[in-house]
Amino acid sequence: MLSSVFGPYAQDDEFGSRSINPMELYHNQVTRAQGSFSLRMFHRSWGIMMIQENISEPSTVLDFPTREDFARELTSHRYDIVGISSIITNVGKVREMCRMIRKLSPQSVIVVGGHVAAIPGIETMIDADHIVRGEGISWMRRYLGEDENAPIRHPAIVSGMRTRIMGIRLPERKGATAATIIPSVGCPMGCNFCTTSAFFGGKGKFVNFYETGDDLFEVMSRMENELKVQSFFVMDENFLLHRERAMQLLARMKEAGKSWTMSVFASANAIRKYTMQELVELGVSWLWMGLESPRAGYSKLQGTDTRQLARELREHGIRVQGSTIIGLEHHTPDNIMAEIEHAVSHNTDFHQFMLYTPVPGTPLYQQIEAEGRLLREIDYADIHGQFKFNFQHAAISREDSKRFLDWAFWRDFELNGPSLYRIARTLLAGWKRYKDWPDARVRERFAREMGHLSGVYSSALWAMEKQFRKVNARVSEQIRALRLEFKRESGFVSRMMPAVLGPVLLWATRREEKRLARGKTYEPPTILERRNWVEA
Ligand code: SF4
């Protein structure tokens, strides 16, 4: 059995769940100040899905179990191996799960992997037989006596579940949600704070699951058939860095007339290897880029005017998600507000803010530890970048770190409005620019998004305009201007839709605001998947 750690997650408990750290990536660290406009969804535990798909032994993946689900599964089948995947914050849950396994399934070998393995002295904190650092597919294949160099088979992964915004849960039809593709893990840029880069080898290293654009094209075509999607969430820390692979993929897409959409992560230096046309032809419609801080000196940002780059991307219909660090070494109470103002002036569609955090395994952790500045009494459950510093900062106190972080989220929302409005604006800019473009694949992509969504966006804009009228008249006016533009560009049905759907969305939004004020939280569903299974 391969399991993620148990929930519920969005609550404070003795095992390390924290209400401030729910299992919702966007709501947790990107849109959490946006109230009912926050984008809420759950993502599967991809590591254990990848391992399951690439071993031939009978196996079960148990994702987001409760403790009761986990105990039931342990006692209702005889498992030789129980693997647990976890991040650092959940080490308390891993400890408890190991205890449960020893008691309920004493014959099982316990294997623990994921970022939790980077904690110094983890061997003495949990009762596991094997602790796996780095990429786990080859480890598990080796352990089972299978060919660790066999080609990687990609599981069919739907990118998000139970998506919710403005108080409405979006329908989960086949093909309505993107497929997640994982071409590589790790990133060779090796930024000092980056856990993913450090976990898969650090500076100069990464693990490629698919070396060529041809390989990637085959995987994406298979996902297109299996999941009926044309949209892909490419979970690669720096997808555009591998230009040769991306350009070969583009050639295959052109050859086959594929009008795919891609959401990717990339550093500024990697993005600059492409022209805007190449990005648009490749189908890049959403891009997560680290802005960090203009004064931090990261090599990936050298020589780039990130504000101009973000603006240019948006003008070409590419939604930009910026990511900024709060509490870098040069930050002081006197300069941090100006840095936050600089960050929000990028006017990105989404903006993640994270505290500068020495996380075990990273070069930053080693440096801060060597300098004697780690705050050792902090519970691992509170080291996730959304709470308070876990180290002694030269100029900013632990309490103030949280205040500045919260202010950054608030300021971005206040100045730029809800992300839903911003992505509608970027989509419209792309549509206007590319609706008559010579490449039919590009035209088709923008037409598809406008066709499906213009009525929905117009209705959402109608509701947002009303909702913001009293609390932020400036943003409400901007939303209104965009709504009128949508009206001009939309077909008859989409033009009529806001009259019906708008009031419904406004009512749902207000209902959601009340629910959130009462402390409503959301949890992912428990998922159980068996492969090569033979019932005894
Ligand atoms: S560029 Fe991004 S993914 Fe790569 S090491 Fe730096 S922070 Fe990590």
XYZ file of N, CA and C in Angstrom, residues 236-323:
264
model
N 6.440 20.498 -13.766
C 7.884 20.404 -13.911
C 8.398 21.730 -13.366
N 9.339 21.682 -12.436
C 9.724 22.924 -11.757
C 10.209 24.007 -12.710
N 10.768 23.601 -13.849
C 11.287 24.607 -14.778
C 11.181 24.077 -16.206
N 9.956 23.891 -16.658
C 9.692 23.215 -17.934
C 10.400 23.889 -19.107
N 10.384 25.232 -19.130
C 10.903 25.928 -20.310
C 12.432 25.943 -20.366
N 13.066 25.535 -19.268
C 14.531 25.498 -19.255
C 15.051 24.491 -20.290
N 14.275 23.455 -20.547
C 14.691 22.396 -21.479
C 14.155 22.755 -22.874
N 14.807 23.722 -23.508
C 14.266 24.290 -24.754
C 14.179 23.262 -25.887
N 15.210 22.452 -26.000
C 15.224 21.488 -27.116
C 13.998 20.569 -27.039
N 13.714 20.107 -25.814
C 12.565 19.220 -25.625
C 11.260 19.959 -25.949
N 11.145 21.205 -25.464
C 9.909 21.972 -25.691
C 9.708 22.244 -27.181
N 10.810 22.563 -27.897
C 10.666 22.890 -29.318
C 10.357 21.638 -30.152
N 10.890 20.503 -29.710
C 10.548 19.258 -30.419
C 9.070 18.918 -30.192
N 8.610 19.180 -28.973
C 7.192 18.958 -28.676
C 6.339 19.863 -29.567
N 6.748 21.125 -29.707
C 5.997 22.057 -30.542
C 5.941 21.564 -31.995
N 7.062 21.054 -32.492
C 7.087 20.554 -33.876
C 6.088 19.414 -34.041
N 6.050 18.511 -33.055
C 5.103 17.392 -33.140
C 3.651 17.888 -33.033
N 3.435 18.893 -32.193
C 2.076 19.441 -32.053
C 1.616 20.061 -33.377
N 2.547 20.782 -34.016
C 2.194 21.426 -35.295
C 1.871 20.364 -36.345
N 2.728 19.351 -36.399
C 2.569 18.259 -37.371
C 1.190 17.603 -37.233
N 0.779 17.413 -35.962
C -0.479 16.687 -35.707
C -1.661 17.646 -35.542
N -1.418 18.944 -35.709
C -2.509 19.934 -35.590
C -3.099 20.013 -34.196
N -2.272 19.805 -33.176
C -2.780 19.799 -31.787
C -2.889 21.229 -31.241
N -4.064 21.546 -30.778
C -4.297 22.878 -30.231
C -4.362 22.765 -28.705
N -3.274 22.286 -28.126
C -3.266 22.032 -26.685
C -2.977 23.306 -25.896
N -3.416 23.265 -24.633
C -3.159 24.353 -23.698
C -2.249 23.823 -22.608
N -1.256 24.641 -22.205
C -0.329 24.171 -21.180
C -0.145 25.196 -20.074
N -0.192 24.716 -18.847
C 0.162 25.538 -17.690
C 1.525 25.066 -17.233
N 2.480 25.994 -17.127
C 3.854 25.563 -16.826
C 4.499 26.432 -15.746
N 5.557 25.906 -15.173
C 6.413 26.656 -14.254
C 7.702 26.982 -15.014
N 8.213 28.191 -14.845
C 9.492 28.503 -15.496
C 10.140 29.702 -14.827
N 11.461 29.704 -14.811
C 12.177 30.860 -14.265
C 12.322 31.907 -15.374
N 12.552 33.165 -14.967
C 12.599 34.269 -15.942
C 13.670 34.017 -17.011
N 14.837 33.506 -16.602
C 15.896 33.285 -17.604
C 15.478 32.220 -18.624
N 14.651 31.252 -18.197
C 14.182 30.223 -19.135
C 13.126 30.803 -20.073
N 12.243 31.639 -19.554
C 11.180 32.232 -20.387
C 11.810 33.071 -21.502
N 12.910 33.752 -21.154
C 13.541 34.652 -22.130
C 14.235 33.910 -23.268
N 14.282 32.588 -23.183
C 14.859 31.825 -24.302
C 13.857 31.709 -25.459
N 12.622 32.153 -25.233
C 11.555 31.978 -26.228
C 11.012 33.334 -26.663
N 10.512 33.386 -27.894
C 9.741 34.563 -28.283
C 8.312 34.364 -27.780
N 7.563 35.450 -27.700
C 6.166 35.333 -27.275
C 5.400 34.397 -28.220
N 5.721 34.497 -29.514
C 5.022 33.653 -30.486
C 5.258 32.175 -30.212
N 6.511 31.862 -29.868
C 6.809 30.447 -29.573
C 6.015 29.961 -28.361
N 5.932 30.808 -27.341
C 5.173 30.408 -26.149
C 3.701 30.205 -26.487
N 3.170 31.139 -27.275
C 1.745 31.054 -27.631
C 1.495 29.821 -28.510
N 2.379 29.575 -29.454
C 2.211 28.400 -30.335
C 2.327 27.099 -29.543
N 3.179 27.115 -28.532
C 3.328 25.934 -27.680
C 2.073 25.713 -26.827
N 1.231 26.702 -26.750
C -0.022 26.568 -25.992
C 0.120 27.025 -24.549
N 1.230 27.711 -24.228
C 1.403 28.163 -22.836
C 0.337 29.217 -22.532
N -0.530 28.898 -21.594
C -1.630 29.827 -21.279
C -1.536 30.295 -19.835
N -0.666 29.684 -19.063
C -0.528 30.021 -17.645
C 0.904 29.721 -17.257
N 1.523 30.666 -16.570
C 2.949 30.531 -16.302
C 3.271 30.959 -14.863
N 3.873 30.083 -14.112
C 4.244 30.352 -12.710
C 5.709 30.749 -12.703
N 5.991 31.984 -12.276
C 7.358 32.497 -12.378
C 7.788 33.078 -11.025
N 8.982 32.726 -10.593
C 9.519 33.268 -9.344
C 9.994 34.699 -9.548
N 9.416 35.663 -8.813
C 9.877 37.055 -8.876
C 10.822 37.327 -7.711
N 10.609 36.582 -6.630
C 11.418 36.629 -5.400
C 11.604 38.066 -4.919
N 12.633 38.762 -5.381
C 12.872 40.162 -5.029
C 13.914 40.697 -6.003
N 13.764 41.952 -6.454
C 14.722 42.472 -7.432
C 16.128 42.602 -6.853
N 16.236 42.655 -5.517
C 17.557 42.869 -4.911
C 18.190 41.582 -4.379
N 17.563 40.443 -4.622
C 18.062 39.211 -4.003
C 19.253 38.608 -4.736
N 19.433 38.931 -6.015
C 20.609 38.463 -6.746
C 20.529 37.040 -7.260
N 19.333 36.459 -7.377
C 19.243 35.105 -7.945
C 19.587 35.157 -9.429
N 20.412 34.201 -9.875
C 20.923 34.269 -11.255
C 19.787 34.192 -12.277
N 18.718 33.478 -11.943
C 17.610 33.323 -12.897
C 16.943 34.664 -13.237
N 17.122 35.673 -12.349
C 16.457 36.966 -12.567
C 17.382 38.020 -13.153
N 18.673 37.692 -13.253
C 19.654 38.680 -13.710
C 19.295 39.217 -15.104
N 19.284 40.512 -15.220
C 19.070 41.138 -16.530
C 17.631 41.123 -17.011
N 16.682 40.749 -16.147
C 15.284 40.721 -16.586
C 14.486 41.797 -15.871
N 13.741 42.569 -16.642
C 12.770 43.483 -16.054
C 11.490 42.669 -15.904
N 11.270 42.144 -14.689
C 10.160 41.195 -14.509
C 8.793 41.859 -14.687
N 8.714 43.163 -14.391
C 7.420 43.833 -14.584
C 7.066 43.898 -16.068
N 8.079 44.209 -16.858
C 7.825 44.283 -18.307
C 7.506 42.887 -18.863
N 8.239 41.889 -18.364
C 7.999 40.515 -18.835
C 6.578 40.064 -18.485
N 6.152 40.341 -17.247
C 4.803 39.941 -16.825
C 3.751 40.636 -17.686
N 3.967 41.923 -17.965
C 3.007 42.682 -18.773
C 2.919 42.108 -20.187
N 4.090 41.821 -20.744
C 4.125 41.306 -22.108
C 3.420 39.946 -22.206
N 3.676 39.087 -21.229
C 3.034 37.768 -21.227
C 1.518 37.924 -21.179
N 1.046 38.809 -20.296
C -0.403 38.990 -20.170
C -1.008 39.546 -21.459
N -0.269 40.433 -22.112
C -0.785 41.008 -23.370
C -0.939 39.944 -24.455
N -0.213 38.820 -24.272
C -0.321 37.733 -25.235
C -1.252 36.618 -24.735
N -2.045 36.950 -23.743
C -3.045 35.986 -23.264
C -2.486 34.939 -22.329
N -1.274 35.145 -21.841
C -0.672 34.154 -20.926
C -0.868 34.638 -19.490
N -1.634 33.862 -18.730
C -1.877 34.228 -17.337
C -0.607 34.030 -16.533
N -0.269 35.017 -15.735
C 1.003 34.959 -15.007
C 0.746 34.800 -13.512
N 1.439 33.854 -12.958
C 1.431 33.712 -11.503
C 2.813 34.081 -10.983
N 2.897 35.176 -10.256
C 4.173 35.590 -9.682
C 4.362 34.961 -8.315
N 5.603 34.884 -7.904
C 5.886 34.345 -6.582
C 6.956 35.214 -5.920
